[in-house]
Each structure stands twice: as C-alpha cells, then as structure tokens.
Amino acid sequence: MASVHESLYFNPMMTNGVVHANVFGIKDWVTPYKIAVLVLLNEMGRTGEGAISLMERRRLNLLLLPLLQGPDITLSKLYKLIEDSCPQLANSVQIRIKLMAEGELKDMEQFFDDLSDSFSGTEPEVHKTSVVGLFLRHMILAYSKLSFSQVFKLYTALQRYFQNGEKKTVEDDDMELTSREEGERKMEKEELDVSVREEEVSCSGPLSQKQAEFFLSQQAALLKNDETKALTPAALQKELNNLLKFNPDFAEAHYLSYLNNLRVQDVFSSTHSLLHYFDRLILTGAESKSNGEEGYGRSLRYAALNLAALHCRFGHYQQAELALQEAIRIAQESNDHVCLQHCLSWLYVLGQKRADSYILLEHSVKKAVHFGLPRAFAGKTANKLMDALKDSDLLHWKHSLSELIDISIAQKTAIWRLYGRSTMALQQAQMLLSMNSLDSVNAGVQQNNTESFAVALCHLAELHAEQGCFAAASEVLKHLKERFPPNTQHAQLWMLCDQKIQFDRAMNDGKYHLADSLVTGITALNGIEGVYRKAVVLQAQNQMSEAHKLLQKLLTYCQKLKNTEMVISVLLSVAELYWRSSSPTIAMPVLLHALALSKEYRLQYLASETVLNLAFAQLILGIPEQALSFLHMAIEPILADGAILDKGRAMFLVAKCQVASAASYDPPKKAEALEAAIENLNEAKNYFAKVDCRERIRDVVYFQARLYHALGKTQERNRCAMLFRQLHQELPSHGVPLINHL
C-alpha cells in the first residue's frame, strides 16, 4: 500500500517522487483504512440507541479516538478491535465494506454523498465542531478535491485493502483449526505474528499531520516515562525515516530521532539529528511565529545548551564546556534567566566530571548564593535545607508539576542518606514509589519509569543490603532490571548499585578475588568509586604501599573536585592503613581532619564513623577508658541509622574497650566487665551473621574463647574454639593482629 500512497493521492508537494515542501500542507487525505472508519461512524449513527447497550457504546467511544488519531491498520485488525467492543456492529461494518468493495465505483461515491446528511436536521447525529465532526468534514473535503483518476485509484486500493483483510481472516481461521487438530499452536502463532507485522509494514505510508503529531507525542512520552513500552530503537527509527522521507523538514521528527539515538548511545546520529532539529526549527520559522524576532536567538541558545548536554552525556567534557559557554553568552545577551539557570545546572554536572571546570562553577554559584539558594554541600543543617525544598514543593504541588515533585522527593532521599538518616531516606523513597503520578501518559502509561524512580529504587536496594536483607535487595534489583532494561538510558544507575552490593558482599565473605573482579565494572560506571574500591581490595590483601599510593592520588583528585563525602571516606581508609601498619599516632591527625570535615558539612553518619575510628586509635594507644567514653558519642547514631556491619563493628569495639579497661579492676569487678563484654560480643556476632561477614565472626569467636577461658567456662570456650577453627580453615589468614583490625 505504500506505493498507493506515493502515487495515488493529490500532493502538490511531490513531483516525480521528490518532496519539494512540507507534505503537511495537506491536513488530511482519504485512505482505505479511513473509509473503513467512516463506515464504522456511519453505522454507529444509523444504529438505534436500543440496539447497542450502554456499555458497548461506551467501549466504542473509547475506541474511536485512537482509531482517528493513530496510523492506518489492517482491516482484519480493525474488525478485531470493533468486535471486542461490539460484535453486532462489527458484523454490520464488515457487510457494508464488503458490499462497497465488491460493488461498483458509484457505491463509494454514494457513500461520501450520504455522509453530509450526518450534519443535517435540527438534531444532527454529529456536531460539526466535535472530534468526529471535524474528521468527517476533513474526509469529505479531501475526497471532493480528488480528480476522477485519483478516485478510481482510491477505489482500487479499497478493493485490495478489503481482499487482504478477507484473506487474512481466512488464514486466521485455518491456523486456529490446524493448531487444534495438530497440536502445533505455538508454531502457527509465531507464523501469524510474522504475517501481521508484514501486513502492517505494507500498509504503512505517509501519515497525515495529525497522525504524525499523535505518533511523535505518544512515543516521546513513552521514551520519557516508560521506555519499555515504546517501540524498539530499530523499529522507531524505521518509522521516523519513513516519516522524514515524505517531510524532511519536520523538526519534531528529528528531535525524536535524537532521543531515540541516545537510547543506543549513538553519538554521531544523535548529534546529527539534534543539529537538524534546530536547523529545521529556524528554517520553518516556528519559533519566530510564537516568540517574535526573539525566537531565532532562543533556538540558538537552546541548541547550544542541548549540544552541551549531549557531549557531557558521552563524556566529551571539553566540547561540552565550549558549547555551554556559547549558550551562556547568547542567554546573557538575551537576558534569558531560565536558560541561564539550566546552564548553571549543567555547570554543576561538569564540575563533578572535570576538575578544571570547577572554577567556572564557583563564579556561577555566587549568584545562587546571593539569592539564598540552598546547597547540601554548603554545610546547611537538614532543617534549613528541607525548609527551602518545602517552599519549592509548594509551587510544584500547586501547579501539579508531577515530574518536579518526583525529582524533589528523590533529592530528599539522597540528602537524608547524605546526612546519615537512613530511616528518613527509606521513608522518602517509599513515599515516591507509593505515590500515584499526577501526569497520566497516553496509552494508559503512568509516569513511573523516570530517573527519579530509578534513583529511589536504587536507594531502596542499597538500604536493604546495608541491613542484611539481601533477598529483598535482589527483588528490588530484579524489578529495576525489568523496568529499566540494559539498553535504556537509566540502566547505569541500577548497574552501579548492583555492582556495589555484590562488591560489599564479596568483601564481607572474604572473597577478595571476586571483589577485585567487580572493580572493573564499577570503574566503568563511576571512575572515582571504582578507584576507591580498588584501594579497599588492596588494603584487605595487605598490599599497603599500593593501596596508599592509590588513596593519595584519589584524595588529591577528590579535594580538587570538592567531593567532600569521598574525601572523608578516603581519609578514613588512609587512617586504617596507618594503624594496620602499627602507626596509630600518624593516623590521629588524619582522623581529626576527617572529623572536622564531617562536622562542617553536617554529615552525621560519617562523623560517627570517624569517632568510631578515633576511639579505636585511642584503644591501640593504650587509653581504653577514654576510647570507651568517646564511643558513647558515636554509638547512638550508628545503632539508630547505621548499616548492620557498622553496628557490629561498634559493639565489637565496645567489647574490646571493656576488656582492656578491666585489666586493672578487682577480680569480682573484672569478671562482671568480662561478662558484659561477652554479651556485647554476642550482639556483634549476630550483626555480622546477618551480612554473612564470616571473617569478623571468626574474630569475635576467637575473642569470646579467650574471655571464656579467663572466666573458667571450659564448655563455652571449647564451643567457640571449635567454631573458630572451622572458620579459620575456610578463610585465609592475613597475619594482622586482632587488636589492629576494626
């Protein structure tokens, strides 16, 4: 049928098959499929109210809009859709089309003449300004403009359209009978699916303006909100190429092609489509019509901004910065504050990606600070930051900006985790996931496959893994993989989350070779995180000098980027290197620096972890009483919001400090202190068991065996000693004294 579209219909924009101007100069044209839809509308008008039930009429009304707006479909598929809504009407439509196709040309002429009667009378069947009325008037007008030869070709196309539909219906019946008799239903169904696809391709042709706009808006909404329900990248690109074949100046099609190429990470094609979009936007004058003379400049600055975002996405940070500076220059000349605010956001992204871009960001942030815009890394307290976010949320809810509401809740989830409040982070993530979106997308798709939901689900997976609920974390990740397949744009979020959880589990289980193999994948997704994890593995394998060199390079880089959270984590790892190398005095200044940064930026959980490390350093230096009092500052936040592993480490350290402090006690008081230490060790062992950290369980049972021996409890000592021996044979020994391992 594609050849029919190209040669049949009146199209002054085409000469010898070459498009010279916008094919959408004609709003609509008649096709065999649209004649079938007109027959459906005519039969609905002729059928009395009593003949069709209220429920059937409601289903038919819901069916009409996609039939009017969507692309042409095969006749057999149209019959099936009508039959699902109203079987009686489907039979009438089938008979009416059959009589017209097997009759004469005058039958089609008479049908179009009778359509005008729908608007006649004091109470017409169809109002002229309704959706159906406008469609009927467009079809009548388009048909009246056809020459006799074109009318004849249209009738021939209608006959072929009917014959293909009848042939397809017979094939369906034969296949169903064959599948019942031979038991090969699966094979026949696959053949049926192929034939349907082939017919749909053969039925495709140049879409009308409304069909094209509906198709583009629907696919763009699906790409934004639920990418899994959109057409595959190859199928969508094929449809777009077919659309651009008849109208190469259709700017929106070029932009959808840009979004589609981003899905498959095709940098050349996406750049090509993006530039074509803005070129066509300027050439068609669409911007200048709506924005006056300023429209031309608006297109240029947003073209530069989008180009910067594109380069940044593909890692071309230098080109992105040049394009961003161009966008800023044009926006400043036009006094466009909205565009400048978008530029500021991308400057922040570039500041995270490149160390030498941060200077430009600092100059830009001065204006944000001048207007009192809050930032979490400015050291603001949680209540002030949340108050600022609340004010923006009021505007979002007032104007029903559902996408911004989702982003705001996802930001709160990340901020609460940054501050170390896992319970609040969990609450915000659950709120986002349980909230019904305000923005319903076409085809019944809800706005639930956005980046905000991916971020919230990743936080949920990590929070569950931190609490030892690995089965729940696996279920969340499984859902993420189904909702965001590997070829989608937000898949990297769950990929990194999955790799980090696997890495932590391998480290807890003492499988350092497995953890080392996961570092490559983490580095590919996040370079800084990958280097840090590599240093952690080297440190666990007692390769202290290599780990120290790597940590020092990473520390310098993160300080230049002002990545405060990672700087503190690196400082804690460096301090651990020092005390494992029997140099606790050198570790103290490093830990104090980490504590100062944690307090300055209100990172409570990192501050508690730093205090835990300081207490351990004091224990090594021989002042357990002060270490124990120091622990009381950190133990409450860790037990309230900390990970299971950190809770176990804290209780283990409390037990060590209690034993060390009891050395100078009287025998009765000493025995009481050792009993309290054993209880804390049991609690620590339970925590470590939840995360399968067998290496630390080995240390705990060794310590318990020593304490039971000191208390004269032989049976308990032997039980712990046997468990220690089993774990010691299964796990490698690194020769590090127990007292030097937190």
XYZ file of C-alpha atoms in Angstrom:
742
model
C 0.000 0.000 0.000
C 2.978 2.283 0.319
C 3.153 2.632 -3.451
C -0.516 3.644 -3.438
C 0.245 6.450 -1.010
C 3.138 7.704 -3.083
C 1.368 7.685 -6.468
C -2.329 7.993 -5.728
C -3.122 10.934 -3.541
C -3.191 14.546 -4.583
C 0.039 16.009 -3.242
C 1.302 19.226 -4.835
C 4.499 18.991 -2.725
C 5.749 15.953 -4.684
C 6.918 15.826 -8.275
C 8.318 12.571 -9.671
C 8.528 11.197 -6.157
C 10.639 14.087 -4.803
C 9.437 16.132 -1.852
C 9.785 19.864 -2.508
C 7.981 21.301 0.514
C 6.112 20.346 3.625
C 3.873 17.368 2.909
C 1.690 18.541 5.767
C 0.435 21.360 3.563
C -2.489 18.949 3.188
C -4.026 18.405 6.596
C -5.569 15.024 5.777
C -6.314 12.670 2.906
C -8.563 9.700 2.259
C -7.202 6.157 2.606
C -8.962 2.783 2.511
C -8.491 2.498 6.271
C -10.189 5.852 6.848
C -13.079 4.786 4.619
C -13.494 1.781 6.923
C -13.516 4.118 9.945
C -16.102 6.299 8.197
C -18.268 3.201 7.685
C -17.969 2.473 11.420
C -19.065 6.018 12.302
C -21.941 5.860 9.840
C -23.156 2.531 11.260
C -22.937 3.894 14.804
C -25.163 6.795 13.758
C -27.673 4.585 11.959
C -27.970 2.060 14.791
C -30.625 2.968 17.315
C -29.905 3.518 20.982
C -31.724 0.340 21.979
C -29.750 -1.894 19.575
C -26.428 -1.232 21.334
C -26.081 -1.456 25.081
C -24.725 1.449 27.097
C -21.537 -0.460 27.957
C -20.903 -1.339 24.290
C -21.416 2.269 23.224
C -19.004 3.402 25.917
C -16.364 0.954 24.690
C -16.897 2.139 21.105
C -16.495 5.776 22.125
C -13.213 4.935 23.894
C -12.064 3.098 20.752
C -12.795 5.973 18.378
C -10.063 8.396 19.461
C -7.087 6.062 18.849
C -8.679 4.999 15.555
C -8.988 8.628 14.419
C -5.543 9.729 15.631
C -3.451 6.615 15.100
C -1.792 5.328 11.921
C -3.570 3.103 9.395
C -4.029 -0.537 10.428
C -5.075 -3.672 8.563
C -8.739 -4.407 8.029
C -8.583 -7.665 9.986
C -7.119 -5.839 12.984
C -9.838 -3.182 12.703
C -12.521 -5.902 12.671
C -10.981 -7.436 15.782
C -10.987 -4.117 17.658
C -14.628 -3.417 16.773
C -15.665 -6.981 17.622
C -14.084 -6.703 21.087
C -16.231 -3.620 21.716
C -19.491 -4.562 19.955
C -19.778 -7.841 17.967
C -23.104 -6.832 16.406
C -21.687 -3.617 14.960
C -18.566 -5.409 13.706
C -20.745 -7.671 11.576
C -22.633 -4.671 10.132
C -19.373 -2.853 9.280
C -17.948 -5.963 7.622
C -21.072 -6.417 5.450
C -21.131 -2.706 4.499
C -17.463 -2.659 3.429
C -17.911 -5.919 1.520
C -20.868 -4.521 -0.447
C -18.893 -1.369 -1.285
C -15.681 -3.181 -2.279
C -17.438 -5.884 -4.335
C -19.877 -3.428 -5.903
C -19.123 -0.531 -8.208
C -17.408 2.832 -8.008
C -20.738 4.586 -7.703
C -21.328 2.819 -4.361
C -18.304 4.637 -2.875
C -19.457 7.901 -4.481
C -22.922 7.463 -2.970
C -21.391 6.680 0.441
C -19.495 10.001 0.529
C -22.595 11.880 -0.673
C -24.610 10.375 2.202
C -22.002 11.407 4.798
C -23.121 15.031 4.568
C -26.557 14.016 5.884
C -24.985 13.420 9.295
C -24.879 17.197 9.849
C -28.434 17.911 8.618
C -31.578 18.313 10.676
C -32.443 20.190 13.849
C -30.749 17.497 15.952
C -27.881 16.194 13.791
C -26.187 12.888 14.530
C -22.787 14.615 14.677
C -21.869 18.152 15.682
C -19.640 19.945 13.178
C -17.129 21.094 15.830
C -16.802 17.747 17.620
C -13.814 15.434 17.112
C -15.864 13.088 14.951
C -17.481 16.006 13.116
C -14.116 17.551 12.221
C -12.865 14.175 10.992
C -15.936 13.717 8.770
C -15.618 17.220 7.321
C -11.892 16.710 6.601
C -12.595 13.430 4.803
C -15.473 14.895 2.757
C -13.319 17.880 1.758
C -10.306 15.720 0.884
C -12.471 13.376 -1.205
C -14.095 16.232 -3.078
C -10.646 17.509 -4.135
C -9.685 14.235 -5.832
C -9.761 14.016 -9.644
C -11.609 11.163 -11.355
C -8.412 9.157 -11.921
C -7.491 9.570 -8.273
C -10.987 8.454 -7.182
C -10.617 5.344 -9.343
C -7.226 4.546 -7.828
C -8.694 5.055 -4.353
C -11.489 2.581 -5.131
C -8.947 0.076 -6.473
C -6.936 0.497 -3.264
C -10.109 -0.067 -1.218
C -10.771 -3.335 -3.080
C -7.197 -4.504 -2.451
C -7.474 -3.436 1.195
C -10.677 -5.486 1.565
C -9.216 -8.525 -0.218
C -6.136 -8.526 2.015
C -8.373 -8.276 5.072
C -10.578 -11.164 3.929
C -7.541 -13.279 3.088
C -6.077 -12.572 6.488
C -9.345 -13.533 8.232
C -9.449 -16.866 6.370
C -5.816 -17.546 7.275
C -6.602 -16.871 10.929
C -9.462 -19.388 10.887
C -7.366 -22.003 9.089
C -4.489 -21.555 11.520
C -6.779 -21.929 14.504
C -8.261 -25.170 13.102
C -4.821 -26.518 12.235
C -3.476 -25.739 15.688
C -6.383 -27.552 17.318
C -6.031 -30.614 15.121
C -2.258 -30.963 15.053
C -1.352 -29.515 18.437
C 1.130 -27.057 16.938
C -0.418 -23.906 18.266
C 2.877 -22.278 19.214
C 4.436 -22.628 15.768
C 1.349 -21.340 13.978
C 1.042 -18.403 16.348
C 4.620 -17.365 15.547
C 3.865 -17.514 11.810
C 0.713 -15.496 12.414
C 2.670 -12.821 14.253
C 5.110 -12.524 11.345
C 2.318 -12.144 8.789
C 0.679 -9.443 10.893
C 3.887 -7.472 11.050
C 4.441 -7.799 7.302
C 0.929 -6.578 6.519
C 1.266 -3.663 8.905
C 4.520 -2.644 7.207
C 2.938 -2.964 3.775
C 0.003 -0.849 4.969
C 2.225 1.974 6.188
C 2.557 5.132 4.138
C 2.869 8.878 4.662
C 0.997 9.869 7.801
C -1.264 12.867 7.909
C -0.287 15.799 10.080
C -2.497 14.739 12.970
C -1.370 11.125 12.757
C 2.276 12.161 12.724
C 1.860 14.544 15.654
C -0.018 11.891 17.646
C 2.635 9.277 16.886
C 5.515 11.575 17.840
C 3.902 12.825 21.044
C 3.000 9.292 22.115
C 6.491 7.892 21.502
C 8.184 10.899 23.117
C 6.008 10.490 26.214
C 6.827 6.771 26.349
C 10.565 7.420 25.991
C 10.364 9.870 28.852
C 8.109 7.944 31.217
C 8.071 4.264 30.273
C 10.744 3.402 27.749
C 9.950 -0.319 27.816
C 6.526 0.315 26.223
C 7.897 2.452 23.398
C 8.887 0.999 20.050
C 12.300 -0.644 19.919
C 15.115 1.663 18.744
C 15.291 -0.036 15.336
C 11.517 -0.031 14.783
C 11.140 3.578 15.910
C 13.997 4.744 13.694
C 12.421 2.940 10.731
C 9.133 4.763 11.305
C 10.932 8.098 11.694
C 12.923 7.555 8.494
C 9.663 6.789 6.688
C 8.144 9.968 8.110
C 11.165 12.105 7.185
C 11.166 10.587 3.701
C 7.951 12.448 2.934
C 8.753 15.513 5.031
C 12.479 16.062 5.752
C 11.735 19.478 7.330
C 9.580 18.031 10.110
C 11.610 19.338 13.076
C 9.863 17.289 15.792
C 10.689 14.048 13.976
C 14.385 14.973 14.009
C 14.213 15.625 17.764
C 12.552 12.261 18.432
C 15.268 10.684 16.289
C 17.807 12.410 18.551
C 16.156 10.931 21.652
C 15.992 7.508 20.015
C 19.689 7.549 19.108
C 20.529 8.481 22.688
C 18.942 5.190 23.778
C 21.566 3.203 21.869
C 24.440 5.604 22.681
C 24.946 6.554 19.005
C 26.869 9.803 19.355
C 27.157 10.567 15.623
C 23.485 10.022 14.739
C 22.198 11.780 17.859
C 24.367 14.847 17.162
C 23.279 14.808 13.523
C 19.574 14.653 14.461
C 19.883 17.339 17.137
C 21.528 19.807 14.750
C 18.914 19.039 12.085
C 16.147 19.691 14.616
C 17.312 23.224 15.403
C 18.130 23.935 11.755
C 14.583 22.990 10.746
C 13.127 24.871 13.690
C 14.792 28.064 12.494
C 14.090 27.455 8.795
C 10.381 26.792 9.274
C 10.012 29.944 11.355
C 8.095 28.103 14.070
C 9.992 29.854 16.824
C 9.721 33.337 15.388
C 5.951 32.976 14.949
C 5.420 32.260 18.614
C 8.164 34.404 20.075
C 8.534 37.251 17.635
C 12.000 38.267 16.488
C 13.464 36.761 19.663
C 12.613 33.217 18.544
C 15.705 32.882 16.340
C 18.102 33.610 19.216
C 16.135 31.354 21.542
C 16.648 28.423 19.202
C 20.370 29.105 19.007
C 20.996 29.227 22.758
C 18.914 26.136 23.476
C 20.644 24.364 20.598
C 23.996 25.089 22.249
C 22.637 24.002 25.640
C 21.327 20.704 24.259
C 24.596 20.129 22.439
C 26.471 20.648 25.714
C 24.214 18.132 27.453
C 24.782 15.659 24.629
C 28.589 15.957 24.801
C 28.504 15.684 28.591
C 26.466 12.508 28.382
C 29.021 10.890 26.078
C 31.974 12.057 28.190
C 33.201 14.807 25.837
C 33.634 17.305 28.664
C 35.834 19.819 26.840
C 33.401 20.106 23.925
C 30.525 20.279 26.411
C 32.146 23.181 28.227
C 32.705 25.088 24.971
C 29.065 24.587 23.912
C 27.884 25.582 27.393
C 29.910 28.794 27.324
C 28.321 29.616 23.959
C 24.847 29.010 25.410
C 25.656 31.224 28.416
C 26.918 34.013 26.151
C 23.775 34.021 23.989
C 21.489 33.716 27.032
C 23.197 36.665 28.736
C 22.794 38.771 25.604
C 19.076 37.909 25.534
C 18.652 38.228 29.320
C 17.156 34.716 29.469
C 17.316 33.746 33.157
C 15.609 30.392 32.598
C 18.247 29.305 30.116
C 20.980 30.592 32.435
C 19.565 28.504 35.287
C 19.685 25.418 33.081
C 23.267 26.306 32.207
C 24.082 26.577 35.919
C 22.770 23.052 36.478
C 24.960 21.680 33.721
C 27.920 23.621 35.070
C 27.462 21.731 38.316
C 27.432 18.431 36.412
C 30.600 19.416 34.579
C 32.118 20.462 37.903
C 31.651 16.896 39.102
C 33.087 15.410 35.906
C 36.143 17.620 35.390
C 38.437 19.159 37.926
C 39.297 22.223 35.817
C 35.602 23.087 35.292
C 35.018 23.769 38.967
C 36.460 27.292 38.815
C 33.758 28.305 36.331
C 31.140 26.750 38.600
C 32.327 28.718 41.650
C 31.816 32.004 39.803
C 28.321 30.938 38.754
C 27.286 29.741 42.207
C 27.957 33.191 43.682
C 24.730 34.371 42.097
C 22.831 31.408 43.559
C 24.285 32.150 46.991
C 23.324 35.829 46.539
C 19.706 34.819 46.080
C 19.877 32.399 49.013
C 19.595 29.181 47.009
C 20.469 26.311 49.363
C 23.010 23.579 48.699
C 23.606 20.459 50.787
C 27.377 20.681 50.389
C 27.373 24.259 51.670
C 27.086 22.817 55.167
C 23.461 23.760 55.757
C 21.588 21.948 58.504
C 18.943 19.449 57.496
C 16.038 21.542 58.782
C 17.085 24.649 56.801
C 17.638 22.657 53.643
C 14.316 20.838 53.968
C 12.521 24.143 54.626
C 13.932 25.503 51.373
C 12.839 22.375 49.499
C 9.402 22.646 51.111
C 8.906 26.108 49.623
C 9.647 24.804 46.127
C 7.427 21.769 46.748
C 4.500 24.070 47.487
C 4.815 25.525 43.985
C 5.172 22.070 42.446
C 2.026 20.781 44.128
C 0.116 23.989 43.422
C 0.731 23.681 39.681
C 0.620 19.843 39.624
C 4.173 19.590 38.306
C 4.403 15.852 38.896
C 7.841 15.415 37.357
C 9.340 18.076 39.623
C 7.546 16.549 42.619
C 9.162 13.195 41.864
C 12.574 14.821 41.454
C 12.183 16.693 44.739
C 11.319 13.523 46.671
C 14.250 11.680 45.071
C 16.521 14.568 46.088
C 15.267 14.358 49.667
C 16.005 10.642 49.682
C 19.588 11.290 48.581
C 20.019 14.190 51.029
C 18.820 12.142 54.010
C 21.279 9.405 53.087
C 23.998 12.011 52.756
C 23.199 13.238 56.256
C 23.198 9.635 57.524
C 19.479 9.340 58.291
C 18.636 6.011 56.685
C 15.150 5.814 58.242
C 14.136 9.158 56.739
C 15.692 8.195 53.402
C 13.695 4.962 53.422
C 10.509 6.872 54.182
C 11.044 9.315 51.300
C 11.833 6.517 48.850
C 8.698 4.626 49.873
C 6.654 7.800 49.512
C 7.813 8.288 45.946
C 7.156 4.689 44.971
C 3.692 4.584 46.520
C 2.621 7.954 45.123
C 0.316 7.826 42.104
C 1.599 10.132 39.412
C -0.430 13.234 38.589
C 0.622 13.084 34.962
C -1.022 10.210 33.097
C 0.674 9.416 29.820
C -1.130 8.233 26.690
C -1.904 4.533 26.272
C -2.557 4.174 29.990
C 1.092 4.540 30.970
C 1.840 6.167 34.299
C 4.887 8.297 34.949
C 6.790 5.648 36.863
C 9.832 4.891 34.726
C 11.633 8.174 35.169
C 15.106 8.753 36.577
C 13.585 9.740 39.928
C 12.022 6.316 40.365
C 15.243 4.613 39.317
C 17.168 6.617 41.920
C 14.612 5.838 44.637
C 14.655 2.113 43.835
C 18.472 2.055 43.886
C 18.448 3.716 47.309
C 15.947 1.108 48.493
C 18.145 -1.733 47.249
C 21.238 -0.304 48.968
C 19.367 0.381 52.220
C 18.057 -3.185 52.318
C 21.512 -4.580 51.549
C 23.027 -2.490 54.359
C 20.558 -4.080 56.793
C 21.419 -7.587 55.615
C 18.133 -8.056 53.686
C 19.860 -9.330 50.559
C 16.810 -11.226 49.303
C 14.735 -8.018 49.393
C 17.566 -6.086 47.718
C 17.705 -8.743 44.977
C 13.954 -8.401 44.407
C 14.293 -4.629 44.073
C 17.169 -5.039 41.611
C 15.178 -7.629 39.661
C 12.334 -5.135 39.394
C 14.794 -2.444 38.293
C 16.150 -4.687 35.544
C 12.631 -5.352 34.275
C 11.589 -1.715 34.434
C 14.860 -0.322 33.036
C 16.374 -2.876 30.599
C 20.139 -2.646 29.927
C 19.667 -0.634 26.715
C 17.628 2.109 28.434
C 19.094 5.439 29.464
C 18.746 4.966 33.257
C 20.077 1.403 33.369
C 23.509 2.577 34.537
C 22.010 3.545 37.891
C 20.972 0.015 38.842
C 24.067 -1.477 37.210
C 26.300 0.531 39.553
C 24.039 -0.249 42.522
C 24.144 -3.970 41.738
C 27.931 -3.979 41.357
C 28.425 -2.146 44.664
C 26.166 -4.562 46.566
C 27.978 -7.569 45.064
C 31.317 -5.986 45.952
C 30.316 -5.426 49.585
C 29.042 -8.987 49.912
C 32.271 -10.390 48.446
C 34.357 -8.298 50.846
C 32.247 -9.386 53.825
C 32.669 -13.008 52.839
C 36.436 -12.655 52.475
C 36.335 -13.361 48.708
C 38.766 -10.629 47.723
C 39.490 -12.143 44.305
C 35.790 -11.872 43.449
C 35.637 -8.312 44.767
C 38.675 -7.411 42.670
C 36.945 -8.707 39.531
C 33.960 -6.442 40.246
C 36.139 -3.322 40.442
C 36.432 -3.141 36.644
C 32.666 -2.908 36.211
C 32.341 -0.288 38.951
C 35.133 1.798 37.412
C 33.405 1.727 34.014
C 30.257 3.178 35.593
C 31.866 5.515 38.149
C 35.608 6.140 37.974
C 36.028 7.640 41.452
C 34.040 4.873 43.133
C 35.998 2.249 41.210
C 39.400 3.599 42.271
C 38.267 3.768 45.900
C 37.036 0.171 45.830
C 40.300 -0.955 44.242
C 42.217 0.614 47.126
C 39.924 -1.149 49.628
C 40.684 -4.511 47.990
C 44.443 -3.853 48.004
C 44.240 -2.891 51.657
C 42.359 -6.098 52.516
C 45.028 -8.107 50.671
C 47.765 -6.441 52.766
C 49.216 -4.607 49.752
C 49.663 -1.495 51.870
C 52.074 0.502 49.732
C 49.986 0.109 46.543
C 46.796 0.971 48.425
C 48.427 4.048 49.991
C 49.602 5.385 46.619
C 46.164 4.904 45.107
C 44.424 6.569 48.065
C 46.747 9.573 47.998
C 46.078 10.155 44.284
C 42.360 9.777 44.837
C 42.445 12.139 47.827
C 44.145 14.863 45.785
C 41.680 14.445 42.940
C 38.600 14.499 45.200
C 39.873 17.565 47.074
C 40.230 19.353 43.743
C 36.677 18.325 42.819
C 35.481 19.206 46.340
C 33.811 15.812 46.644
C 33.597 16.055 50.441
C 31.881 12.718 51.061
C 34.541 10.775 49.170
C 37.346 12.843 50.748
C 36.197 11.756 54.218
C 35.908 8.107 53.142
C 39.430 8.201 51.691
C 40.805 9.802 54.876
C 39.274 7.013 56.970
C 40.873 4.381 54.709
C 44.251 6.141 54.959
C 43.966 6.188 58.755
C 43.206 2.460 58.747
C 46.322 1.890 56.672
C 48.404 3.698 59.290
C 47.185 1.767 62.329
C 47.358 -1.548 60.484
C 50.977 -0.592 59.830
C 51.434 -0.041 63.595
C 51.483 3.763 63.246
C 48.387 4.912 65.165
C 49.932 8.256 66.079
C 50.153 9.212 62.393
C 46.511 8.217 61.949
C 45.245 10.656 64.601
C 45.716 13.925 62.589
C 44.116 12.283 59.554
C 41.093 11.242 61.606
C 40.792 14.684 63.196
C 40.781 16.233 59.707
C 38.021 13.838 58.640
C 36.035 14.670 61.787
C 36.353 18.422 61.131
C 35.052 17.995 57.576
C 32.169 15.822 58.773
C 31.132 18.385 61.371
C 31.492 21.292 58.946
C 29.218 19.714 56.346
C 26.805 18.201 58.905
C 27.476 14.657 57.699
C 26.389 13.000 60.920
C 26.889 9.388 59.930
C 30.402 9.949 58.594
C 31.158 11.921 61.755
C 30.013 8.956 63.878
C 32.140 6.578 61.833
C 35.124 8.894 62.274
C 34.573 8.960 66.036
C 34.479 5.165 65.957
C 37.863 5.147 64.245
C 39.247 7.703 66.721
C 38.146 5.523 69.623
C 39.859 2.546 68.023
C 43.056 4.564 67.600
C 42.907 5.509 71.295
C 42.472 1.837 72.203
C 45.602 0.985 70.240
C 47.471 3.808 72.007
C 46.583 2.255 75.378
C 43.877 4.597 76.692
C 40.767 2.362 76.621
C 38.837 4.387 79.228
C 38.948 7.496 77.063
C 38.119 5.402 73.992
C 35.058 4.000 75.781
C 33.795 7.450 76.732
C 34.481 8.593 73.180
C 32.394 5.712 71.859
C 29.283 6.963 73.655
C 29.322 9.953 71.239
C 29.072 7.707 68.186
C 27.240 4.585 69.265
C 23.712 6.047 69.292
C 23.606 7.358 65.664
C 25.221 4.145 64.424
C 22.749 1.875 66.199
C 19.842 4.090 65.093
C 20.664 4.639 61.395
C 23.824 2.691 60.681
C 24.418 -0.307 58.482
C 24.382 -3.741 60.117
C 28.131 -4.144 59.540
C 28.880 -0.840 61.277
C 26.652 -1.788 64.202
C 28.623 -4.994 64.612
C 31.935 -3.136 64.418
C 30.752 -0.660 67.059
C 29.655 -3.388 69.501
C 32.877 -5.335 68.881
C 34.895 -2.225 69.673
C 32.876 -1.603 72.856
C 33.697 -5.145 73.968
C 37.411 -4.623 73.236
C 37.450 -1.400 75.245
C 35.621 -3.075 78.153
C 38.168 -5.902 78.263
C 41.111 -3.519 78.033
C 39.666 -1.303 80.805
C 39.024 -4.319 83.067
C 42.733 -5.173 83.256
C 43.178 -3.008 86.355
C 39.877 -3.973 88.038
C 39.409 -6.146 91.113
C 38.606 -9.825 90.321
C 34.831 -9.566 91.004
C 34.510 -6.333 89.039
C 36.730 -7.707 86.300
C 34.568 -10.822 85.943
C 31.496 -8.620 85.702
C 33.141 -6.486 82.987
C 34.136 -9.595 81.018
C 30.571 -10.929 81.201
C 29.292 -7.601 79.824
C 31.897 -7.784 77.070
C 30.740 -11.295 76.143
C 27.151 -10.048 75.809
C 28.302 -7.257 73.515
C 30.306 -9.787 71.504
C 27.185 -11.942 71.086
C 25.332 -8.910 69.775
C 28.190 -8.086 67.415
C 28.244 -11.698 66.195
C 24.517 -11.548 65.419
C 25.035 -8.373 63.402
C 27.924 -9.907 61.434
C 25.896 -13.070 60.777
C 23.137 -11.002 59.115
C 25.566 -9.776 56.446
C 27.459 -13.089 56.141
C 30.689 -11.492 57.359
C 32.435 -14.695 58.370
C 35.845 -13.100 58.735
C 34.615 -10.829 61.517
C 32.632 -13.686 63.090
C 35.931 -15.576 63.293
C 37.498 -12.666 65.166
C 34.525 -12.454 67.544
C 34.511 -16.167 68.462
C 38.289 -16.067 68.974
C 37.844 -13.186 71.378
C 34.958 -14.953 73.120
C 37.027 -18.113 73.545
C 39.759 -16.107 75.268
C 37.238 -14.449 77.582
C 35.517 -17.733 78.468
C 38.956 -19.200 79.224
C 39.712 -16.294 81.559
C 36.367 -16.844 83.300
C 36.975 -20.586 83.599
C 33.994 -21.593 81.433
C 35.512 -24.571 79.643
C 32.473 -25.797 77.753
C 31.688 -22.387 76.230
C 35.381 -21.889 75.469
C 35.607 -25.203 73.597
C 32.475 -24.409 71.601
C 33.872 -21.034 70.481
C 37.300 -22.555 69.811
C 35.766 -25.248 67.572
C 33.797 -22.630 65.620
C 36.933 -20.518 65.274
C 38.876 -23.484 63.931
C 36.226 -24.231 61.302
C 36.155 -20.624 60.097
C 39.937 -20.320 60.214
C 40.314 -23.325 57.930
C 37.779 -21.926 55.456
C 39.051 -18.352 55.413
C 42.525 -17.024 54.563
C 44.649 -15.593 57.346
C 46.361 -12.272 56.698
C 48.616 -12.214 59.721
C 47.149 -8.975 61.113
C 46.912 -8.819 64.929
C 43.342 -8.805 66.157
C 43.823 -5.595 68.101
C 44.776 -3.749 64.879
C 41.623 -4.668 62.996
C 38.440 -2.634 63.446
